[in-house]
mmCIF file of C-alpha atoms in Angstrom:
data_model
loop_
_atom_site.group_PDB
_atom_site.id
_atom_site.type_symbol
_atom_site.label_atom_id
_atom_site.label_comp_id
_atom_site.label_asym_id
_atom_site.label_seq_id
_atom_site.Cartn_x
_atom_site.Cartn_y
_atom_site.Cartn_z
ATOM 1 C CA UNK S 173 16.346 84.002 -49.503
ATOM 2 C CA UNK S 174 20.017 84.036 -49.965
ATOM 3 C CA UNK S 175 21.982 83.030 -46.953
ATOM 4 C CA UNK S 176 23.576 86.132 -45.315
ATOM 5 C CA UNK S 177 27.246 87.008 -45.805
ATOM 6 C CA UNK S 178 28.915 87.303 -42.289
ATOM 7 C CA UNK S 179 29.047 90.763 -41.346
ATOM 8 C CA UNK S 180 32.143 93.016 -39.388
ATOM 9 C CA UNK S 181 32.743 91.615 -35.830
ATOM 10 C CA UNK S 182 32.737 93.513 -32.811
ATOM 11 C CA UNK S 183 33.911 91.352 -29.669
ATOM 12 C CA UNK S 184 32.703 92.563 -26.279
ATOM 13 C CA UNK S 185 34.568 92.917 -23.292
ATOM 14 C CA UNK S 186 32.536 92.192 -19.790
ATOM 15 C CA UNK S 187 34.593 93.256 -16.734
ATOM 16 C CA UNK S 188 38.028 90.974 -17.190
ATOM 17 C CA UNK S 189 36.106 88.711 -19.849
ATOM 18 C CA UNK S 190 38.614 88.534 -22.813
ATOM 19 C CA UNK S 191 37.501 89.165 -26.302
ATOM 20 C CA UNK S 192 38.100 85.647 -27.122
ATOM 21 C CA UNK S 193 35.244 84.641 -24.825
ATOM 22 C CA UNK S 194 32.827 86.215 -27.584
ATOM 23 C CA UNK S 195 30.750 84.482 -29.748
ATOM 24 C CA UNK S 196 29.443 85.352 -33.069
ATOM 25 C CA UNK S 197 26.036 84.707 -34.598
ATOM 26 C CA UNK S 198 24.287 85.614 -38.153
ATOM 27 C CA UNK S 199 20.404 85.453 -37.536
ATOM 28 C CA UNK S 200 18.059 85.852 -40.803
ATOM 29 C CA UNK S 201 15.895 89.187 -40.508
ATOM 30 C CA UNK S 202 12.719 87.006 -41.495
ATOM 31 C CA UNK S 203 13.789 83.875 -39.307
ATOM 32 C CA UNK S 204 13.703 86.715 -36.395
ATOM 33 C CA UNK S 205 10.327 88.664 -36.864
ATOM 34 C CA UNK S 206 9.166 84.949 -37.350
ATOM 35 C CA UNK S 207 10.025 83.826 -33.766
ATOM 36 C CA UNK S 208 9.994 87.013 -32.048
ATOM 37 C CA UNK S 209 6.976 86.520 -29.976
ATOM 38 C CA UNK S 210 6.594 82.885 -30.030
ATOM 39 C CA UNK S 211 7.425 80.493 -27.215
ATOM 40 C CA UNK S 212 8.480 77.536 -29.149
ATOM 41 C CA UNK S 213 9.993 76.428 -32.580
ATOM 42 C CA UNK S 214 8.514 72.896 -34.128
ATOM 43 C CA UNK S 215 11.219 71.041 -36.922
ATOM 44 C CA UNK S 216 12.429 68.247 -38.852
ATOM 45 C CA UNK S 217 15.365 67.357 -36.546
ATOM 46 C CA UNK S 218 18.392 64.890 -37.755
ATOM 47 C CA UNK S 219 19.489 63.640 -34.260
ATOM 48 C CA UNK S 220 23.872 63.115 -34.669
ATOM 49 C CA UNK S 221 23.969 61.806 -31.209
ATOM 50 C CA UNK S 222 22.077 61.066 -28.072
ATOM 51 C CA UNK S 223 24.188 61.354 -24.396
ATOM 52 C CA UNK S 224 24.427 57.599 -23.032
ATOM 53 C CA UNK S 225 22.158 58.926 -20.459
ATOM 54 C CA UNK S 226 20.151 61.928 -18.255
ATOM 55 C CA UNK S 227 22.530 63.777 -16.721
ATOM 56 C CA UNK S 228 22.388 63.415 -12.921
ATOM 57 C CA UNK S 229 20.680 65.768 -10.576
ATOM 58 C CA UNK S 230 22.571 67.759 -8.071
ATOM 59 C CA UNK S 231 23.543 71.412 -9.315
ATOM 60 C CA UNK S 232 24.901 73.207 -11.976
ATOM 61 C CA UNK S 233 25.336 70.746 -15.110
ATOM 62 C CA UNK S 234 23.854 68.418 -12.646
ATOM 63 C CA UNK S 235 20.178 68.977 -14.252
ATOM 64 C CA UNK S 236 18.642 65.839 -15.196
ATOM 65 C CA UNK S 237 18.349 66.738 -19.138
ATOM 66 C CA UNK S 238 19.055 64.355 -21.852
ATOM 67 C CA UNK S 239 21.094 66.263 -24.480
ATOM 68 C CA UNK S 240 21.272 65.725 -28.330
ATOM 69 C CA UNK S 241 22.936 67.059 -30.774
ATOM 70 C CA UNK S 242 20.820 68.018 -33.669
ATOM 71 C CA UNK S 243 20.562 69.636 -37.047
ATOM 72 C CA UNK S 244 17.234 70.686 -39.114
ATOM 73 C CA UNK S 245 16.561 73.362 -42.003
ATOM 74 C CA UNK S 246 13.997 74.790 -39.715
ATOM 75 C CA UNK S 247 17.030 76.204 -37.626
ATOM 76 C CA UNK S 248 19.904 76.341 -39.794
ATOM 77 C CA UNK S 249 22.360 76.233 -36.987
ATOM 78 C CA UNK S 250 24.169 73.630 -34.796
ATOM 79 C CA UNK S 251 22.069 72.939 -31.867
ATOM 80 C CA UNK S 252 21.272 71.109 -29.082
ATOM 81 C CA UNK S 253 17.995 69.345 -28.523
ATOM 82 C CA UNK S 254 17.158 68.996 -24.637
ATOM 83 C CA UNK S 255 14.355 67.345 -22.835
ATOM 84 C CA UNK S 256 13.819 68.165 -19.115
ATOM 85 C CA UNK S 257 13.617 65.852 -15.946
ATOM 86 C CA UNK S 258 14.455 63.317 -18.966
ATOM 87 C CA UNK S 259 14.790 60.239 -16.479
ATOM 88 C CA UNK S 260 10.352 60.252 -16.218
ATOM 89 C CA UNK S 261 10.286 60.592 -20.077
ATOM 90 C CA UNK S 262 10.906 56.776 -21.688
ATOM 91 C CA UNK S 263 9.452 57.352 -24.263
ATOM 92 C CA UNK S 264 10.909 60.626 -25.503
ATOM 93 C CA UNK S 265 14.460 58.901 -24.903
ATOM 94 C CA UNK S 266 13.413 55.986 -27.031
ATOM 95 C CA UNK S 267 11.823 58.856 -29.802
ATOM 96 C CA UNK S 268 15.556 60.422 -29.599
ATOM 97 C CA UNK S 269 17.399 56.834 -30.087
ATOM 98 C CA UNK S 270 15.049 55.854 -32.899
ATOM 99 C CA UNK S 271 16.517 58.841 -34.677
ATOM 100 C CA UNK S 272 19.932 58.635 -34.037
ATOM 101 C CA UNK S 273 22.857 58.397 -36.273
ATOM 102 C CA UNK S 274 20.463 58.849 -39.361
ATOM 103 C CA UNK S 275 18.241 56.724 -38.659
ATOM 104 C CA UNK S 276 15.628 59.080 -40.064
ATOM 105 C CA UNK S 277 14.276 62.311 -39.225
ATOM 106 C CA UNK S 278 12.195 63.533 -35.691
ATOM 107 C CA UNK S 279 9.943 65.861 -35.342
ATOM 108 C CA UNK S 280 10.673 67.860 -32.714
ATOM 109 C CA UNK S 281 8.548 70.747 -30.889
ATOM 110 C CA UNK S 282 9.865 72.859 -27.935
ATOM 111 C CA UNK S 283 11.015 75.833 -26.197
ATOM 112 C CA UNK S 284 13.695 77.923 -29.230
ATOM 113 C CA UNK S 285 16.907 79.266 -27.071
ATOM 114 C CA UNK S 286 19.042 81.605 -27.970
ATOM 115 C CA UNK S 287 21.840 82.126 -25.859
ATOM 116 C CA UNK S 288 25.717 82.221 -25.555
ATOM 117 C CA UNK S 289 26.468 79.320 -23.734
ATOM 118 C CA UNK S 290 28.392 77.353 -26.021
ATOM 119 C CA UNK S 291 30.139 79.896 -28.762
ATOM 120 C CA UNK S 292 32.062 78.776 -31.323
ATOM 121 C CA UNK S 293 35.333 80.625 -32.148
ATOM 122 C CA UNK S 294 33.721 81.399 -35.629
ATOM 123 C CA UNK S 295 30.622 83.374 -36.230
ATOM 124 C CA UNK S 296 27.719 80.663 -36.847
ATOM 125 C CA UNK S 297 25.527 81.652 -39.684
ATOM 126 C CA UNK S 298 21.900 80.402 -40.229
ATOM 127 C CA UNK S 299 21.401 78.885 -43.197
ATOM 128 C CA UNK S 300 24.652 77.572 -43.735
ATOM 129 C CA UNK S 301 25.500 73.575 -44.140
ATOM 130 C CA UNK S 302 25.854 72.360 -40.714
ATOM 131 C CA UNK S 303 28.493 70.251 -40.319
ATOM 132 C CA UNK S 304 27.710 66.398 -38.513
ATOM 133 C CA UNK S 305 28.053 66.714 -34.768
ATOM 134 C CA UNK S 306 30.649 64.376 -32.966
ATOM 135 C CA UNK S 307 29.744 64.376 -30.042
ATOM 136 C CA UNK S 308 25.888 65.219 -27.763
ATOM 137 C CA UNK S 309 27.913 69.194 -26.709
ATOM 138 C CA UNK S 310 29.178 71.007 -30.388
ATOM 139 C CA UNK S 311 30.002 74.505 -30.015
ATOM 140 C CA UNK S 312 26.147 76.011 -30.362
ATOM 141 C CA UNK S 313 23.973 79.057 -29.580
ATOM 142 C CA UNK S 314 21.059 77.913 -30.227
ATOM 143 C CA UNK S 315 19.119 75.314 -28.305
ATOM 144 C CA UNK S 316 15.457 73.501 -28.898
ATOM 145 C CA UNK S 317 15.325 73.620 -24.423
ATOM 146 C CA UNK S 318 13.191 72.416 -23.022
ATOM 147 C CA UNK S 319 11.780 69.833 -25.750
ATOM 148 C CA UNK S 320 7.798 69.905 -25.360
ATOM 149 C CA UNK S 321 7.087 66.922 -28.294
ATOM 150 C CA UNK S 322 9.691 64.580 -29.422
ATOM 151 C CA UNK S 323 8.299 61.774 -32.195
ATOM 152 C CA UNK S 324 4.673 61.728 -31.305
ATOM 153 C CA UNK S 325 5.700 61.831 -27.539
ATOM 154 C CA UNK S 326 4.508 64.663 -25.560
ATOM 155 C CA UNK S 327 6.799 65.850 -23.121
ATOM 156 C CA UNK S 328 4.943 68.851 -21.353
ATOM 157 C CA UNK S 329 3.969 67.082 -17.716
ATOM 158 C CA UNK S 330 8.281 67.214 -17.701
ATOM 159 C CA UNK S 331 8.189 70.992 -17.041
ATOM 160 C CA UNK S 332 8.314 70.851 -13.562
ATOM 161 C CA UNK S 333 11.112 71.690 -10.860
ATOM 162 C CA UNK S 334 13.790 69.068 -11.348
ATOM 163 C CA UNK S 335 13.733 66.169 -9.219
ATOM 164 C CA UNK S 336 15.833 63.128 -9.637
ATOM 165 C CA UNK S 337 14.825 59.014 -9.070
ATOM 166 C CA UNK S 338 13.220 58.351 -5.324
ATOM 167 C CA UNK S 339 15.966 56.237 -3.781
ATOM 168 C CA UNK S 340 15.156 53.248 -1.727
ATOM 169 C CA UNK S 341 13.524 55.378 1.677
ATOM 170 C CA UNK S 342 14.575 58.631 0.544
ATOM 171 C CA UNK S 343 13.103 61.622 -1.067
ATOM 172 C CA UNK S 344 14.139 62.056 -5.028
ATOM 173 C CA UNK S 345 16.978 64.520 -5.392
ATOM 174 C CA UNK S 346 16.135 68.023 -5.896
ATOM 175 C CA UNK S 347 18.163 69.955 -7.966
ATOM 176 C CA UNK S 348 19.825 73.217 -7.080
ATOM 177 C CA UNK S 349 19.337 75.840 -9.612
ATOM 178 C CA UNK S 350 20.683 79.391 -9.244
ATOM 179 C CA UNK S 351 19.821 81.821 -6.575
ATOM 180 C CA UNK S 352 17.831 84.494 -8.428
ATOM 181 C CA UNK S 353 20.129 87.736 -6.743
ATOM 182 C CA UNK S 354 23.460 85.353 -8.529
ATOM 183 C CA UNK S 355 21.592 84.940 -11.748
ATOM 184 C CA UNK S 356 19.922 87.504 -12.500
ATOM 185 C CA UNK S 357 22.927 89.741 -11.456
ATOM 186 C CA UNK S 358 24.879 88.047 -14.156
ATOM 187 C CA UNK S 359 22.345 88.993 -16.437
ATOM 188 C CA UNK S 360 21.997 92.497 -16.257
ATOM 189 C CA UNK S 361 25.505 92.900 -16.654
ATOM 190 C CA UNK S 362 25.754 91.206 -19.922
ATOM 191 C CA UNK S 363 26.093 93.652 -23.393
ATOM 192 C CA UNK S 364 25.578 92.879 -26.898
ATOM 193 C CA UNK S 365 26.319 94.391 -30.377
ATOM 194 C CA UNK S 366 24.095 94.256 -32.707
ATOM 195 C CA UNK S 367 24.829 95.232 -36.634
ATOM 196 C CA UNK S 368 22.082 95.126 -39.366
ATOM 197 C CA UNK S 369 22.213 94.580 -42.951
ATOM 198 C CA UNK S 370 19.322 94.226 -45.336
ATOM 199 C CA UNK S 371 18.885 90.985 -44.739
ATOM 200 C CA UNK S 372 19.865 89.862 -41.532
ATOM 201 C CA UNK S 373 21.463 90.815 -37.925
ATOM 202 C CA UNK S 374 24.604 89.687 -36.374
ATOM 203 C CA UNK S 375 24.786 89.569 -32.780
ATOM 204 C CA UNK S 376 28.090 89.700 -30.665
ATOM 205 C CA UNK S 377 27.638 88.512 -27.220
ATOM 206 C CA UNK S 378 30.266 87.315 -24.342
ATOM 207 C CA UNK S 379 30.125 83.807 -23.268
ATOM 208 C CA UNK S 380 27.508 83.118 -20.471
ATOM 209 C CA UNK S 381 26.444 80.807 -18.569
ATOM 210 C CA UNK S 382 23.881 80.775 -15.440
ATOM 211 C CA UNK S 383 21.718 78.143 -16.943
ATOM 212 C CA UNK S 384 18.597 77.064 -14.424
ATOM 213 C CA UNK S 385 17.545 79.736 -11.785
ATOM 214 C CA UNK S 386 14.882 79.990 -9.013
ATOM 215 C CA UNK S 387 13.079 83.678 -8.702
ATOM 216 C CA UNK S 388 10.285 84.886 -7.670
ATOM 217 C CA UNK S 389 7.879 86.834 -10.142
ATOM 218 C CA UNK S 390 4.893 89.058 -9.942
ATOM 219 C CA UNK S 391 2.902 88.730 -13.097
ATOM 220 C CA UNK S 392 1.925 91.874 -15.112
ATOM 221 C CA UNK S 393 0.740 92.196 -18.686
ATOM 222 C CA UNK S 394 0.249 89.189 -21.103
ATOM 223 C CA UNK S 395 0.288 88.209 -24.301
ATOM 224 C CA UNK S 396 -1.465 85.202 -25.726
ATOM 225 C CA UNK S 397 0.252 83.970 -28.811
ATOM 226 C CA UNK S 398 -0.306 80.832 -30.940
ATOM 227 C CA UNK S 399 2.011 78.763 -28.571
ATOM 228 C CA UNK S 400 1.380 80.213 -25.174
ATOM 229 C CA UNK S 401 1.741 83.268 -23.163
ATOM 230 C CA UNK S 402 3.929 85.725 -22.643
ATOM 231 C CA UNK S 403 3.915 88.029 -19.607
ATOM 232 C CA UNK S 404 5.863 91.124 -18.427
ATOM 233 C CA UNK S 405 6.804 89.987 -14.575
ATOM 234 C CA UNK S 406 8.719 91.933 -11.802
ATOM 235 C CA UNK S 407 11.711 89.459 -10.642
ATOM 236 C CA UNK S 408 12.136 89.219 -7.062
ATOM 237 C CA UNK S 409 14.516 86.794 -4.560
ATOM 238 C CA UNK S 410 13.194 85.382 -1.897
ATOM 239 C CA UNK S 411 13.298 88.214 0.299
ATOM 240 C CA UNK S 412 10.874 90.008 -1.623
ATOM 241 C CA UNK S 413 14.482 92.404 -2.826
ATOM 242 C CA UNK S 414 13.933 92.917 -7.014
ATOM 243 C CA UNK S 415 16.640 91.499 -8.900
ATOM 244 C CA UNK S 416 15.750 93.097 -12.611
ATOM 245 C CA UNK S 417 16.159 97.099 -13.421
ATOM 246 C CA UNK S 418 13.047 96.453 -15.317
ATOM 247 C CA UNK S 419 10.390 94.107 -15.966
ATOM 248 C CA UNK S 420 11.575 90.795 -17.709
ATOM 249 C CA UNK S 421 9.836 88.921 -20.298
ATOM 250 C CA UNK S 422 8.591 85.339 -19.049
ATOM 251 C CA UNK S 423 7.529 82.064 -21.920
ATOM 252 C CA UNK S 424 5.081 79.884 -20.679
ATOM 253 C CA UNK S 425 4.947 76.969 -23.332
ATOM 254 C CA UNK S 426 1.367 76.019 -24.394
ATOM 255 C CA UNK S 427 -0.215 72.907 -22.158
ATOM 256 C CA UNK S 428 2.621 72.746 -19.570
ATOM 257 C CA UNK S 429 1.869 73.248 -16.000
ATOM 258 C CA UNK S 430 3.445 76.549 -15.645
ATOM 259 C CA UNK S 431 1.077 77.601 -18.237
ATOM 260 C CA UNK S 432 -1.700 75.913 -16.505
ATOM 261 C CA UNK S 433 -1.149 77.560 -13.281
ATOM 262 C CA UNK S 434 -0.913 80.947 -14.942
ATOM 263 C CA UNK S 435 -3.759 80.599 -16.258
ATOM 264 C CA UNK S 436 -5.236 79.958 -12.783
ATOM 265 C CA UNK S 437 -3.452 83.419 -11.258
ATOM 266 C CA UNK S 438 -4.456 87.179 -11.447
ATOM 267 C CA UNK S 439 -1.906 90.092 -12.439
ATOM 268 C CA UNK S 440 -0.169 91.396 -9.156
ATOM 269 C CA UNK S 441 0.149 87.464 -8.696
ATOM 270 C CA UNK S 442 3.532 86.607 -7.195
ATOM 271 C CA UNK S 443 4.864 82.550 -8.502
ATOM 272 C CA UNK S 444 7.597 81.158 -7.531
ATOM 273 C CA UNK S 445 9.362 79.391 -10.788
ATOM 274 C CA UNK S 446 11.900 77.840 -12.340
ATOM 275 C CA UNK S 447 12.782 79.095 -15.297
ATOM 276 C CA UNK S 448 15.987 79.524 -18.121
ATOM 277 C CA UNK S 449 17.399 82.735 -19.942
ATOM 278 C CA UNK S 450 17.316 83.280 -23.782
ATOM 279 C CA UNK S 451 18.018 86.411 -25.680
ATOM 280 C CA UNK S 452 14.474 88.160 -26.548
ATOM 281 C CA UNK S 453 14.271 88.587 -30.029
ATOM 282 C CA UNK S 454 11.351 91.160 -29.630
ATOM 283 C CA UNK S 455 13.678 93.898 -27.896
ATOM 284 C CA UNK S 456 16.652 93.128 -31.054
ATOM 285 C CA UNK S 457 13.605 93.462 -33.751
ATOM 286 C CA UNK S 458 12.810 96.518 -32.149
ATOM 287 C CA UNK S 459 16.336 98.060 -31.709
ATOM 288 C CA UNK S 460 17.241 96.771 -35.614
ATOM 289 C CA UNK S 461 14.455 98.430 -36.814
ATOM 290 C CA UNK S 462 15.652 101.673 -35.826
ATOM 291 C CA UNK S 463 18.892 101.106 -36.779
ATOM 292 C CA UNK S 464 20.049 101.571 -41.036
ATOM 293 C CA UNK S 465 21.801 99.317 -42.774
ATOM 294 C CA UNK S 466 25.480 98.656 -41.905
ATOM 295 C CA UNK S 467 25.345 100.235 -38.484
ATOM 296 C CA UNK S 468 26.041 98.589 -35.561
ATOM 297 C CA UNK S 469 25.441 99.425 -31.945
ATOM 298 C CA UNK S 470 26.130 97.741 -28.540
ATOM 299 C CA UNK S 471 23.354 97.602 -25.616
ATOM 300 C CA UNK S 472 22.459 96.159 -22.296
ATOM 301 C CA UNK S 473 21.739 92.186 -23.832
ATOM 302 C CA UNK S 474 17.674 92.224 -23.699
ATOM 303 C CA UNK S 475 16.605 88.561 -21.978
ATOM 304 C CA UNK S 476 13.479 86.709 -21.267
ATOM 305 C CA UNK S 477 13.214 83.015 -19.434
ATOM 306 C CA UNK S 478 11.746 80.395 -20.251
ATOM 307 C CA UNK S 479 9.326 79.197 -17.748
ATOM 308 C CA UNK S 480 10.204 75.373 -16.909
ATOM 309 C CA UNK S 481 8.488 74.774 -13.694
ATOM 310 C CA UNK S 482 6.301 76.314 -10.926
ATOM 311 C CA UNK S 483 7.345 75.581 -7.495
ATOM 312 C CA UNK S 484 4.482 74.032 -4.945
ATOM 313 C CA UNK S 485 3.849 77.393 -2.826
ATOM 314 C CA UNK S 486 3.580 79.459 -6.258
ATOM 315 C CA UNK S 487 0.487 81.243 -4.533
#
């Protein structure tokens, strides 16, 4: 297939956001139906560099991942390769330093995440030569988060809410992810614009953030696919108060123990999780296939989370 030429831009504007907060990305029509409905994304990875360390666990950025910065034909993008509560996983960091700086290719299984985090100024187009990241953070929208097999090393038992090293008598830190009314707030708000040509979709999106957040869901219909399940949940705060017009889209990753306790609850089921946001690619499939070539339209930005950890009173 013949990489897709970059089509017209539309840049968004979110409440005082500026237009320059946008970012831009060129997603291959087949690429798309291909992940639509799966929960992960497995590829040759060439790892450009590995952060010194995990980052430390307190809040916000604060979230115990190791980050590197990646590049595989399997994505076609720049990305970011993440594993969770990284500081328990020695030998996934030792996988990710074995492949550093060219040191020969990883193979790399884990959660694909889409999401406008990290936009470049310049619409990123998949399939195009990515360049040699300089650092663990290039400009991205696309993320393999959280890593489930890195090298051989299996990494699921790390999708759990995030806890840092026990210190000498004291508790291990526990990290503070988003309040689900503050998160999923932000979400609801966001737009995109999508535009379709015969080949492939562009999608416009503002910059966003609101990485890890805590919510409450009550589990409705599933979907068993060849990587896990997806389920249809009602999102709820801790209050019981619903924080999601609609019902959102949840990815539990094959063999972690969110999956595993899913597996152990009923619809009507409320769990108390950890999870991350990521465009769903099911509800843009859907929308471009109604749509003809050339035309572009701008909608309420369709999410889903991924489902990183269950909290201990998930019953």
């Amino acid at each position: 297939m013949k990489t897709p030429r970059a089509l017209p831009i539309v840049c968004l504007v979110l409440g005082s956001a500026a237009s320059a907060a946008a970012g831009t990305v060129v997603l291959k029509q087949a690429w798309v139906n291909a992940f639509m409905n799966r929960t992960t994304i497995q590829a040759k990875v060439s790892v450009d560099e590995v952060k010194s360390s995990p980052n430390p666990v307190s809040k916000g950025a604060q979230d115990g991942d190791l980050h590197m910065a990646s590049r595989s034909s399997d994505v076609g993008l720049p990305f970011v390769s993440e594993i969770v509560n990284a500081a328990e996983q020695p030998n996934a960091v030792k996988a990710a330093r074995g492949a550093q700086s060219g040191k020969g290719m990883v193979d790399i299984t884990g959660a694909w995440r889409l999401w406008f985090e990290h936009p470049a100024p310049k619409p990123q187009i998949q399939g195009q030569k990515v360049a040699v990241a300089q650092d663990t953070n290039p400009l991205h929208v696309f993320e393999i988060h959280p890593i489930s097999n890195i090298g051989g090393a299996d990494v699921r038992g790390g999708f759990h809410p995030i806890e840092g090293a026990a210190r000498r008598n004291s508790a291990p830190a526990e990290y503070e992810a988003y309040d689900a009314a503050t998160a999923f707030g932000h979400y609801e708000q966001m737009k995109i614009t999508v535009q379709r040509s015969a080949t492939a979709l562009t999608l416009t999106a503002p910059k966003v953030g609101y990485n890890y957040t805590e919510f409450y869901a009550i589990l409705g219909q599933r979907l068993t696919v060849q990587d896990g399940t997806l389920v249809l949940a009602q999102i709820a705060d801790a209050e019981g108060n619903s924080v999601a017009a609609s019902p959102v889209r949840l990815a539990f990753v094959k063999g972690t123990p969110p999956e595993q306790a899913l597996q152990q609850a009923q619809n009507g089921a409320r769990l108390h999780l950890l999870g991350i946001p990521r465009v769903n690619l099911e509800r843009i499939a859907n929308l471009a296939g109604k749509m003809s070539v050339g035309q572009r339209t701008t909608v309420k930005l369709p999410y889903e989370l991924i489902v990183v950890g269950v909290y201990s009173d998930a019953n």
